Every structure is written in structure tokens, then in C-alpha cells.
């Protein structure tokens, strides 16, 4: 892998980006560029400019793609889940297992 001229900025930005993902903080291109320039100034690279081309190359090198950060795991209410887990067997007792579907899968097949 070819290292860029500012590999220290790139590695700091990657670590910061991974921390944001772990905390489910939404990040976009302008935020990454601003943070990269901030790292550049802190690391002594006064003439560093995080251009769109630089950001595109950084994303390609590190396989960064922007996807939806929030998801099912971030939206789970544990108290509601425990209530459903207790009530679910009673709700489905009159149904055949072949007639029980996961709503996510049903939505996926609907879109197909």
C-alpha cells in the first residue's frame, strides 16, 4: 500500500473515524476534511489542505464508504424487548412455524 505524503494525518483521521463509528456518530465528507485539516495543523503541517481529491484518495485507500450509521442495534429498547419475549410464545401458539416471518425479511422480499 502506498503511503501518502501526510501518513500521520491519514492514520489519525482513520482512528478518529473508527471511534466515531463505534459511537454511532454520523460523519460526512466535509466533517472528515475539516478534522483532517485540524489534525494537520496540530501535527505541524501548516500548508496541508484536505481537498476533495485528497479525501477521495483517503477513502479509497482505507475502504471507507458512507452508509447509514444508525441501525437496529442502536434503536433497541431493552425493556420493550423483554416484554415481547415473555408475550411472544402466547401470541404465536396458534400459528404454524411456516406462517411466522421476520418483518425485516418480509420487507426485503417485498422490495425484490
Tab-separated table of N, CA, C and O in Angstrom:
chain	number	residue	atom	x	y	z
A	1	UNK	N	0.851	-1.169	0.000
A	1	UNK	CA	0.000	0.000	0.000
A	1	UNK	C	0.898	1.234	0.000
A	1	UNK	O	1.833	1.344	0.791
A	2	UNK	N	0.596	2.160	-0.873
A	2	UNK	CA	1.382	3.378	-0.987
A	2	UNK	C	0.979	4.355	0.120
A	2	UNK	O	-0.197	4.649	0.297
A	3	UNK	N	1.965	4.825	0.850
A	3	UNK	CA	1.694	5.790	1.902
A	3	UNK	C	1.709	7.194	1.312
A	3	UNK	O	2.547	7.529	0.493
A	4	UNK	N	0.783	8.017	1.751
A	4	UNK	CA	0.714	9.389	1.279
A	4	UNK	C	1.767	10.253	1.931
A	4	UNK	O	2.470	9.840	2.857
A	5	UNK	N	1.853	11.490	1.458
A	5	UNK	CA	2.824	12.436	1.997
A	5	UNK	C	2.519	12.759	3.456
A	5	UNK	O	3.407	13.033	4.246
A	6	UNK	N	1.240	12.701	3.796
A	6	UNK	CA	0.794	13.025	5.148
A	6	UNK	C	0.233	11.771	5.836
A	6	UNK	O	-0.892	11.754	6.292
A	7	UNK	N	1.040	10.748	5.932
A	7	UNK	CA	0.571	9.479	6.505
A	7	UNK	C	0.178	9.624	7.974
A	7	UNK	O	-0.712	8.921	8.453
A	8	UNK	N	0.820	10.559	8.689
A	8	UNK	CA	0.452	10.764	10.087
A	8	UNK	C	-0.963	11.341	10.200
A	8	UNK	O	-1.747	10.922	11.057
A	9	UNK	N	-1.312	12.253	9.317
A	9	UNK	CA	-2.675	12.807	9.312
A	9	UNK	C	-3.669	11.718	8.948
A	9	UNK	O	-4.729	11.587	9.571
A	10	UNK	N	-3.318	10.936	7.933
A	10	UNK	CA	-4.213	9.877	7.480
A	10	UNK	C	-4.492	8.859	8.577
A	10	UNK	O	-5.635	8.437	8.775
A	11	UNK	N	-3.469	8.463	9.314
A	11	UNK	CA	-3.677	7.466	10.371
A	11	UNK	C	-4.484	8.054	11.533
A	11	UNK	O	-5.341	7.371	12.100
A	12	UNK	N	-4.229	9.315	11.871
A	12	UNK	CA	-5.019	9.958	12.937
A	12	UNK	C	-6.480	10.066	12.524
A	12	UNK	O	-7.385	9.804	13.327
A	13	UNK	N	-6.720	10.460	11.272
A	13	UNK	CA	-8.086	10.609	10.791
A	13	UNK	C	-8.796	9.257	10.784
A	13	UNK	O	-9.972	9.157	11.157
A	14	UNK	N	-8.092	8.198	10.398
A	14	UNK	CA	-8.706	6.867	10.377
A	14	UNK	C	-9.084	6.427	11.791
A	14	UNK	O	-10.190	5.915	12.009
A	15	UNK	N	-8.196	6.630	12.746
A	15	UNK	CA	-8.513	6.265	14.137
A	15	UNK	C	-9.709	7.059	14.655
A	15	UNK	O	-10.602	6.509	15.297
A	16	UNK	N	-9.739	8.356	14.363
A	16	UNK	CA	-10.844	9.206	14.801
A	16	UNK	C	-12.146	8.764	14.140
A	16	UNK	O	-13.182	8.681	14.788
A	17	UNK	N	-12.080	8.443	12.862
A	17	UNK	CA	-13.263	7.994	12.122
A	17	UNK	C	-13.803	6.687	12.713
A	17	UNK	O	-15.014	6.534	12.911
A	18	UNK	N	-12.924	5.752	13.040
A	18	UNK	CA	-13.347	4.485	13.638
A	18	UNK	C	-13.979	4.700	15.007
A	18	UNK	O	-14.954	4.036	15.360
A	19	UNK	N	-13.446	5.636	15.777
A	19	UNK	CA	-14.043	5.956	17.080
A	19	UNK	C	-15.448	6.527	16.906
A	19	UNK	O	-16.358	6.214	17.676
A	20	UNK	N	-15.638	7.369	15.912
A	20	UNK	CA	-16.967	7.932	15.637
A	20	UNK	C	-17.946	6.831	15.231
A	20	UNK	O	-19.100	6.837	15.659
A	21	UNK	N	-17.489	5.900	14.414
A	21	UNK	CA	-18.356	4.781	14.011
A	21	UNK	C	-18.754	3.942	15.214
A	21	UNK	O	-19.914	3.537	15.334
A	22	UNK	N	-17.804	3.688	16.099
A	22	UNK	CA	-18.094	2.899	17.296
A	22	UNK	C	-19.148	3.565	18.171
A	22	UNK	O	-19.940	2.893	18.832
A	23	UNK	N	-19.157	4.885	18.169
A	23	UNK	CA	-20.126	5.638	18.984
A	23	UNK	C	-21.400	5.998	18.206
A	23	UNK	O	-22.234	6.741	18.695
A	24	UNK	N	-21.488	5.505	16.957
A	24	UNK	CA	-22.627	5.763	16.072
A	24	UNK	C	-22.840	7.254	15.818
A	24	UNK	O	-23.959	7.742	15.751
A	25	UNK	N	-21.730	7.977	15.667
A	25	UNK	CA	-21.776	9.404	15.355
A	25	UNK	C	-21.766	9.550	13.835
A	25	UNK	O	-20.853	9.047	13.175
A	26	UNK	N	-22.765	10.212	13.258
A	26	UNK	CA	-22.791	10.360	11.797
A	26	UNK	C	-21.677	11.291	11.315
A	26	UNK	O	-21.474	12.373	11.849
A	27	UNK	N	-20.960	10.847	10.296
A	27	UNK	CA	-19.833	11.585	9.741
A	27	UNK	C	-20.028	11.693	8.235
A	27	UNK	O	-20.455	10.733	7.591
A	28	UNK	N	-19.685	12.849	7.672
A	28	UNK	CA	-19.750	13.005	6.216
A	28	UNK	C	-18.430	13.586	5.708
A	28	UNK	O	-17.507	13.843	6.488
A	29	UNK	N	-18.342	13.808	4.411
A	29	UNK	CA	-17.111	14.282	3.802
A	29	UNK	C	-16.602	15.605	4.344
A	29	UNK	O	-15.421	15.727	4.696
A	30	UNK	N	-17.463	16.639	4.411
A	30	UNK	CA	-16.976	17.922	4.935
A	30	UNK	C	-16.448	17.832	6.373
A	30	UNK	O	-15.464	18.497	6.720
A	31	UNK	N	-17.080	17.015	7.187
A	31	UNK	CA	-16.591	16.845	8.571
A	31	UNK	C	-15.215	16.182	8.555
A	31	UNK	O	-14.318	16.585	9.290
A	32	UNK	N	-15.031	15.165	7.714
A	32	UNK	CA	-13.733	14.490	7.622
A	32	UNK	C	-12.652	15.453	7.140
A	32	UNK	O	-11.531	15.449	7.664
A	33	UNK	N	-12.985	16.261	6.151
A	33	UNK	CA	-11.996	17.216	5.634
A	33	UNK	C	-11.600	18.225	6.710
A	33	UNK	O	-10.414	18.537	6.872
A	34	UNK	N	-12.575	18.725	7.434
A	34	UNK	CA	-12.282	19.694	8.489
A	34	UNK	C	-11.422	19.073	9.590
A	34	UNK	O	-10.459	19.682	10.077
A	35	UNK	N	-11.756	17.840	9.967
A	35	UNK	CA	-10.987	17.161	11.013
A	35	UNK	C	-9.571	16.864	10.523
A	35	UNK	O	-8.597	16.975	11.292
A	36	UNK	N	-9.416	16.496	9.250
A	36	UNK	CA	-8.092	16.229	8.694
A	36	UNK	C	-7.240	17.499	8.733
A	36	UNK	O	-6.053	17.452	9.094
A	37	UNK	N	-7.832	18.636	8.384
A	37	UNK	CA	-7.076	19.895	8.443
A	37	UNK	C	-6.715	20.256	9.881
A	37	UNK	O	-5.633	20.766	10.146
A	38	UNK	N	-7.619	19.957	10.800
A	38	UNK	CA	-7.336	20.184	12.218
A	38	UNK	C	-6.141	19.340	12.663
A	38	UNK	O	-5.227	19.836	13.322
A	39	UNK	N	-6.154	18.054	12.282
A	39	UNK	CA	-5.011	17.186	12.607
A	39	UNK	C	-3.737	17.716	11.953
A	39	UNK	O	-2.662	17.682	12.543
A	40	UNK	N	-3.851	18.194	10.711
A	40	UNK	CA	-2.685	18.721	10.000
A	40	UNK	C	-2.046	19.875	10.742
A	40	UNK	O	-0.815	19.926	10.904
A	41	UNK	N	-2.865	20.798	11.207
A	41	UNK	CA	-2.321	21.942	11.957
A	41	UNK	C	-1.715	21.493	13.282
A	41	UNK	O	-0.650	21.977	13.676
A	42	UNK	N	-2.369	20.563	13.965
A	42	UNK	CA	-1.845	20.082	15.250
A	42	UNK	C	-0.540	19.308	15.084
A	42	UNK	O	0.285	19.276	15.990
A	43	UNK	N	-0.380	18.667	13.918
A	43	UNK	CA	0.838	17.888	13.668
A	43	UNK	C	1.933	18.716	12.986
A	43	UNK	O	2.972	18.175	12.611
A	44	UNK	N	1.679	20.005	12.791
A	44	UNK	CA	2.710	20.873	12.235
A	44	UNK	C	2.725	20.984	10.722
A	44	UNK	O	3.682	21.513	10.160
A	45	UNK	N	1.715	20.525	10.047
A	45	UNK	CA	1.629	20.623	8.581
A	45	UNK	C	0.764	21.840	8.233
A	45	UNK	O	-0.394	21.713	7.860
A	46	UNK	N	1.359	23.020	8.339
A	46	UNK	CA	0.605	24.269	8.176
A	46	UNK	C	0.054	24.445	6.756
A	46	UNK	O	-0.939	25.136	6.561
A	47	UNK	N	0.681	23.846	5.764
A	47	UNK	CA	0.251	24.035	4.375
A	47	UNK	C	-0.638	22.891	3.869
A	47	UNK	O	-0.988	22.866	2.692
A	48	UNK	N	-1.006	21.985	4.742
A	48	UNK	CA	-1.861	20.866	4.343
A	48	UNK	C	-3.272	21.357	4.052
A	48	UNK	O	-3.841	22.155	4.799
A	49	UNK	N	-3.828	20.888	2.932
A	49	UNK	CA	-5.201	21.219	2.558
A	49	UNK	C	-5.916	19.916	2.235
A	49	UNK	O	-5.497	19.169	1.357
A	50	UNK	N	-6.982	19.635	2.958
A	50	UNK	CA	-7.758	18.406	2.728
A	50	UNK	C	-8.753	18.666	1.605
A	50	UNK	O	-9.912	18.989	1.827
A	51	UNK	N	-8.295	18.513	0.389
A	51	UNK	CA	-9.142	18.760	-0.779
A	51	UNK	C	-10.095	17.590	-0.998
A	51	UNK	O	-9.962	16.525	-0.380
A	52	UNK	N	-11.031	17.781	-1.899
A	52	UNK	CA	-11.960	16.687	-2.235
A	52	UNK	C	-11.201	15.497	-2.812
A	52	UNK	O	-11.518	14.346	-2.522
A	53	UNK	N	-10.200	15.780	-3.633
A	53	UNK	CA	-9.386	14.705	-4.204
A	53	UNK	C	-8.608	13.953	-3.136
A	53	UNK	O	-8.506	12.724	-3.175
A	54	UNK	N	-8.051	14.683	-2.177
A	54	UNK	CA	-7.334	14.037	-1.082
A	54	UNK	C	-8.274	13.122	-0.309
A	54	UNK	O	-7.932	11.985	0.015
A	55	UNK	N	-9.482	13.636	-0.018
A	55	UNK	CA	-10.454	12.832	0.729
A	55	UNK	C	-10.868	11.584	-0.055
A	55	UNK	O	-10.966	10.496	0.508
A	56	UNK	N	-11.073	11.738	-1.349
A	56	UNK	CA	-11.441	10.585	-2.188
A	56	UNK	C	-10.353	9.530	-2.149
A	56	UNK	O	-10.626	8.333	-2.003
A	57	UNK	N	-9.098	9.950	-2.262
A	57	UNK	CA	-7.978	9.001	-2.194
A	57	UNK	C	-7.898	8.333	-0.827
A	57	UNK	O	-7.676	7.131	-0.722
A	58	UNK	N	-8.095	9.122	0.241
A	58	UNK	CA	-8.061	8.574	1.597
A	58	UNK	C	-9.152	7.529	1.789
A	58	UNK	O	-8.906	6.457	2.337
A	59	UNK	N	-10.353	7.824	1.309
A	59	UNK	CA	-11.459	6.861	1.439
A	59	UNK	C	-11.168	5.591	0.643
A	59	UNK	O	-11.476	4.492	1.097
A	60	UNK	N	-10.572	5.733	-0.534
A	60	UNK	CA	-10.249	4.562	-1.360
A	60	UNK	C	-9.185	3.700	-0.695
A	60	UNK	O	-9.327	2.478	-0.600
A	61	UNK	N	-8.127	4.325	-0.210
A	61	UNK	CA	-7.030	3.594	0.429
A	61	UNK	C	-7.513	2.820	1.650
A	61	UNK	O	-7.125	1.680	1.874
A	62	UNK	N	-8.411	3.432	2.427
A	62	UNK	CA	-8.855	2.822	3.680
A	62	UNK	C	-10.226	2.150	3.573
A	62	UNK	O	-10.808	1.788	4.593
A	63	UNK	N	-10.724	1.992	2.361
A	63	UNK	CA	-12.012	1.332	2.104
A	63	UNK	C	-13.141	1.940	2.935
A	63	UNK	O	-13.944	1.229	3.536
A	64	UNK	N	-13.187	3.250	2.966
A	64	UNK	CA	-14.223	3.964	3.716
A	64	UNK	C	-15.391	4.266	2.784
A	64	UNK	O	-15.197	4.821	1.707
A	65	UNK	N	-16.572	3.859	3.203
A	65	UNK	CA	-17.796	4.204	2.471
A	65	UNK	C	-18.786	4.783	3.464
A	65	UNK	O	-18.796	4.414	4.639
A	66	UNK	N	-19.583	5.705	2.994
A	66	UNK	CA	-20.577	6.312	3.863
A	66	UNK	C	-21.870	5.525	3.756
A	66	UNK	O	-22.462	5.422	2.694
A	67	UNK	N	-22.271	4.955	4.865
A	67	UNK	CA	-23.523	4.217	4.965
A	67	UNK	C	-24.288	4.746	6.157
A	67	UNK	O	-23.774	5.537	6.938
A	68	UNK	N	-25.490	4.248	6.313
A	68	UNK	CA	-26.302	4.667	7.446
A	68	UNK	C	-25.651	4.178	8.733
A	68	UNK	O	-25.346	3.001	8.891
A	69	UNK	N	-25.427	5.101	9.651
A	69	UNK	CA	-24.751	4.758	10.901
A	69	UNK	C	-25.702	4.088	11.865
A	69	UNK	O	-25.381	3.102	12.489
A	70	UNK	N	-26.872	4.650	12.006
A	70	UNK	CA	-27.814	4.079	12.957
A	70	UNK	C	-28.407	2.814	12.361
A	70	UNK	O	-28.480	2.651	11.161
A	71	UNK	N	-28.809	1.925	13.185
A	71	UNK	CA	-29.391	0.674	12.728
A	71	UNK	C	-30.222	0.062	13.818
A	71	UNK	O	-30.543	0.695	14.817
A	72	UNK	N	-30.567	-1.177	13.624
A	72	UNK	CA	-31.432	-1.859	14.576
A	72	UNK	C	-30.815	-1.912	15.967
A	72	UNK	O	-31.489	-1.657	16.953
A	73	UNK	N	-29.538	-2.213	16.060
A	73	UNK	CA	-28.920	-2.369	17.377
A	73	UNK	C	-28.904	-1.057	18.149
A	73	UNK	O	-28.967	-1.051	19.365
A	74	UNK	N	-28.832	0.076	17.442
A	74	UNK	CA	-28.821	1.345	18.123
A	74	UNK	C	-30.197	1.803	18.569
A	74	UNK	O	-30.331	2.727	19.350
A	75	UNK	N	-31.243	1.171	18.059
A	75	UNK	CA	-32.601	1.632	18.347
A	75	UNK	C	-33.378	0.669	19.237
A	75	UNK	O	-34.579	0.785	19.368
A	76	UNK	N	-32.702	-0.286	19.832
A	76	UNK	CA	-33.391	-1.307	20.621
A	76	UNK	C	-33.694	-0.786	22.020
A	76	UNK	O	-32.823	-0.282	22.714
A	77	UNK	N	-34.956	-0.924	22.417
A	77	UNK	CA	-35.373	-0.600	23.779
A	77	UNK	C	-35.421	-1.923	24.538
A	77	UNK	O	-36.302	-2.753	24.312
A	78	UNK	N	-34.481	-2.136	25.427
A	78	UNK	CA	-34.319	-3.419	26.118
A	78	UNK	C	-35.559	-3.784	26.932
A	78	UNK	O	-35.978	-4.946	26.966
A	79	UNK	N	-36.187	-2.811	27.562
A	79	UNK	CA	-37.381	-3.098	28.370
A	79	UNK	C	-38.525	-3.600	27.502
A	79	UNK	O	-39.218	-4.547	27.876
A	80	UNK	N	-38.713	-2.984	26.348
A	80	UNK	CA	-39.779	-3.440	25.450
A	80	UNK	C	-39.475	-4.838	24.927
A	80	UNK	O	-40.381	-5.653	24.755
A	81	UNK	N	-38.222	-5.112	24.662
A	81	UNK	CA	-37.842	-6.441	24.160
A	81	UNK	C	-38.158	-7.531	25.180
A	81	UNK	O	-38.663	-8.589	24.816
A	82	UNK	N	-37.855	-7.276	26.432
A	82	UNK	CA	-38.100	-8.310	27.437
A	82	UNK	C	-39.600	-8.568	27.570
A	82	UNK	O	-40.014	-9.723	27.766
A	83	UNK	N	-40.424	-7.528	27.442
A	83	UNK	CA	-41.876	-7.723	27.471
A	83	UNK	C	-42.357	-8.563	26.302
A	83	UNK	O	-43.181	-9.470	26.461
A	84	UNK	N	-41.830	-8.281	25.121
A	84	UNK	CA	-42.209	-9.058	23.940
A	84	UNK	C	-41.724	-10.504	24.054
A	84	UNK	O	-42.413	-11.427	23.632
A	85	UNK	N	-40.547	-10.693	24.585
A	85	UNK	CA	-40.016	-12.053	24.706
A	85	UNK	C	-40.897	-12.893	25.624
A	85	UNK	O	-41.059	-14.095	25.403
A	86	UNK	N	-41.481	-12.273	26.631
A	86	UNK	CA	-42.373	-13.001	27.529
A	86	UNK	C	-43.729	-13.282	26.886
A	86	UNK	O	-44.334	-14.330	27.121
A	87	UNK	N	-44.234	-12.351	26.070
A	87	UNK	CA	-45.569	-12.479	25.479
A	87	UNK	C	-45.589	-13.201	24.136
A	87	UNK	O	-46.640	-13.704	23.729
A	88	UNK	N	-44.472	-13.262	23.452
A	88	UNK	CA	-44.436	-13.817	22.101
A	88	UNK	C	-44.896	-15.272	22.023
A	88	UNK	O	-45.693	-15.617	21.144
A	89	UNK	N	-44.444	-16.162	22.884
A	89	UNK	CA	-44.897	-17.561	22.771
A	89	UNK	C	-46.423	-17.695	22.813
A	89	UNK	O	-46.994	-18.490	22.065
A	90	UNK	N	-47.066	-16.919	23.648
A	90	UNK	CA	-48.524	-16.983	23.739
A	90	UNK	C	-49.176	-16.442	22.457
A	90	UNK	O	-50.184	-16.978	21.993
A	91	UNK	N	-48.588	-15.385	21.889
A	91	UNK	CA	-49.139	-14.787	20.670
A	91	UNK	C	-49.063	-15.720	19.462
A	91	UNK	O	-49.935	-15.704	18.604
A	92	UNK	N	-48.021	-16.522	19.379
A	92	UNK	CA	-47.819	-17.350	18.183
A	92	UNK	C	-48.215	-18.811	18.368
A	92	UNK	O	-48.057	-19.606	17.445
A	93	UNK	N	-48.774	-19.165	19.509
A	93	UNK	CA	-49.067	-20.575	19.778
A	93	UNK	C	-50.075	-21.179	18.800
A	93	UNK	O	-50.054	-22.383	18.557
A	94	UNK	N	-50.962	-20.392	18.195
A	94	UNK	CA	-51.965	-20.919	17.265
A	94	UNK	C	-51.508	-20.875	15.809
A	94	UNK	O	-52.291	-21.158	14.915
A	95	UNK	N	-50.250	-20.509	15.585
A	95	UNK	CA	-49.726	-20.409	14.221
A	95	UNK	C	-48.713	-21.515	13.956
A	95	UNK	O	-47.948	-21.903	14.823
A	96	UNK	N	-48.705	-21.975	12.717
A	96	UNK	CA	-47.703	-22.940	12.277
A	96	UNK	C	-46.369	-22.199	12.123
A	96	UNK	O	-46.353	-21.036	11.700
A	97	UNK	N	-45.257	-22.847	12.424
A	97	UNK	CA	-43.958	-22.191	12.223
A	97	UNK	C	-43.752	-21.716	10.776
A	97	UNK	O	-43.044	-20.747	10.542
A	98	UNK	N	-44.402	-22.380	9.807
A	98	UNK	CA	-44.276	-21.960	8.410
A	98	UNK	C	-44.975	-20.629	8.143
A	98	UNK	O	-44.729	-19.984	7.115
A	99	UNK	N	-45.867	-20.219	9.031
A	99	UNK	CA	-46.616	-18.983	8.846
A	99	UNK	C	-46.039	-17.815	9.642
A	99	UNK	O	-46.641	-16.745	9.703
A	100	UNK	N	-44.875	-17.992	10.228
A	100	UNK	CA	-44.256	-16.934	11.026
A	100	UNK	C	-43.047	-16.403	10.270
A	100	UNK	O	-42.170	-17.168	9.871
A	101	UNK	N	-43.027	-15.080	10.048
A	101	UNK	CA	-41.973	-14.449	9.266
A	101	UNK	C	-41.332	-13.312	10.051
A	101	UNK	O	-41.972	-12.675	10.877
A	102	UNK	N	-40.097	-13.043	9.736
A	102	UNK	CA	-39.401	-11.888	10.269
A	102	UNK	C	-39.802	-10.689	9.418
A	102	UNK	O	-39.714	-10.732	8.205
A	103	UNK	N	-40.216	-9.603	10.022
A	103	UNK	CA	-40.692	-8.437	9.274
A	103	UNK	C	-39.596	-7.878	8.377
A	103	UNK	O	-39.864	-7.451	7.257
A	104	UNK	N	-38.349	-7.881	8.834
A	104	UNK	CA	-37.260	-7.369	8.002
A	104	UNK	C	-37.149	-8.169	6.715
A	104	UNK	O	-36.990	-7.614	5.644
A	105	UNK	N	-37.205	-9.488	6.818
A	105	UNK	CA	-37.122	-10.327	5.643
A	105	UNK	C	-38.319	-10.113	4.726
A	105	UNK	O	-38.205	-10.079	3.508
A	106	UNK	N	-39.498	-9.940	5.320
A	106	UNK	CA	-40.680	-9.703	4.515
A	106	UNK	C	-40.521	-8.403	3.733
A	106	UNK	O	-40.817	-8.344	2.546
A	107	UNK	N	-39.994	-7.370	4.368
A	107	UNK	CA	-39.752	-6.106	3.694
A	107	UNK	C	-38.739	-6.267	2.581
A	107	UNK	O	-38.882	-5.695	1.500
A	108	UNK	N	-37.715	-7.053	2.795
A	108	UNK	CA	-36.707	-7.304	1.789
A	108	UNK	C	-37.309	-8.010	0.584
A	108	UNK	O	-37.090	-7.626	-0.555
A	109	UNK	N	-38.102	-9.059	0.827
A	109	UNK	CA	-38.713	-9.783	-0.270
A	109	UNK	C	-39.738	-8.928	-0.995
A	109	UNK	O	-39.880	-9.006	-2.207
A	110	UNK	N	-40.427	-8.060	-0.273
A	110	UNK	CA	-41.376	-7.156	-0.898
A	110	UNK	C	-40.662	-6.256	-1.897
A	110	UNK	O	-41.137	-6.030	-3.001
A	111	UNK	N	-39.477	-5.766	-1.524
A	111	UNK	CA	-38.721	-4.877	-2.415
A	111	UNK	C	-38.144	-5.622	-3.606
A	111	UNK	O	-37.867	-5.020	-4.632
A	112	UNK	N	-37.949	-6.931	-3.472
A	112	UNK	CA	-37.421	-7.710	-4.602
A	112	UNK	C	-38.477	-7.793	-5.690
A	112	UNK	O	-38.250	-7.903	-6.825
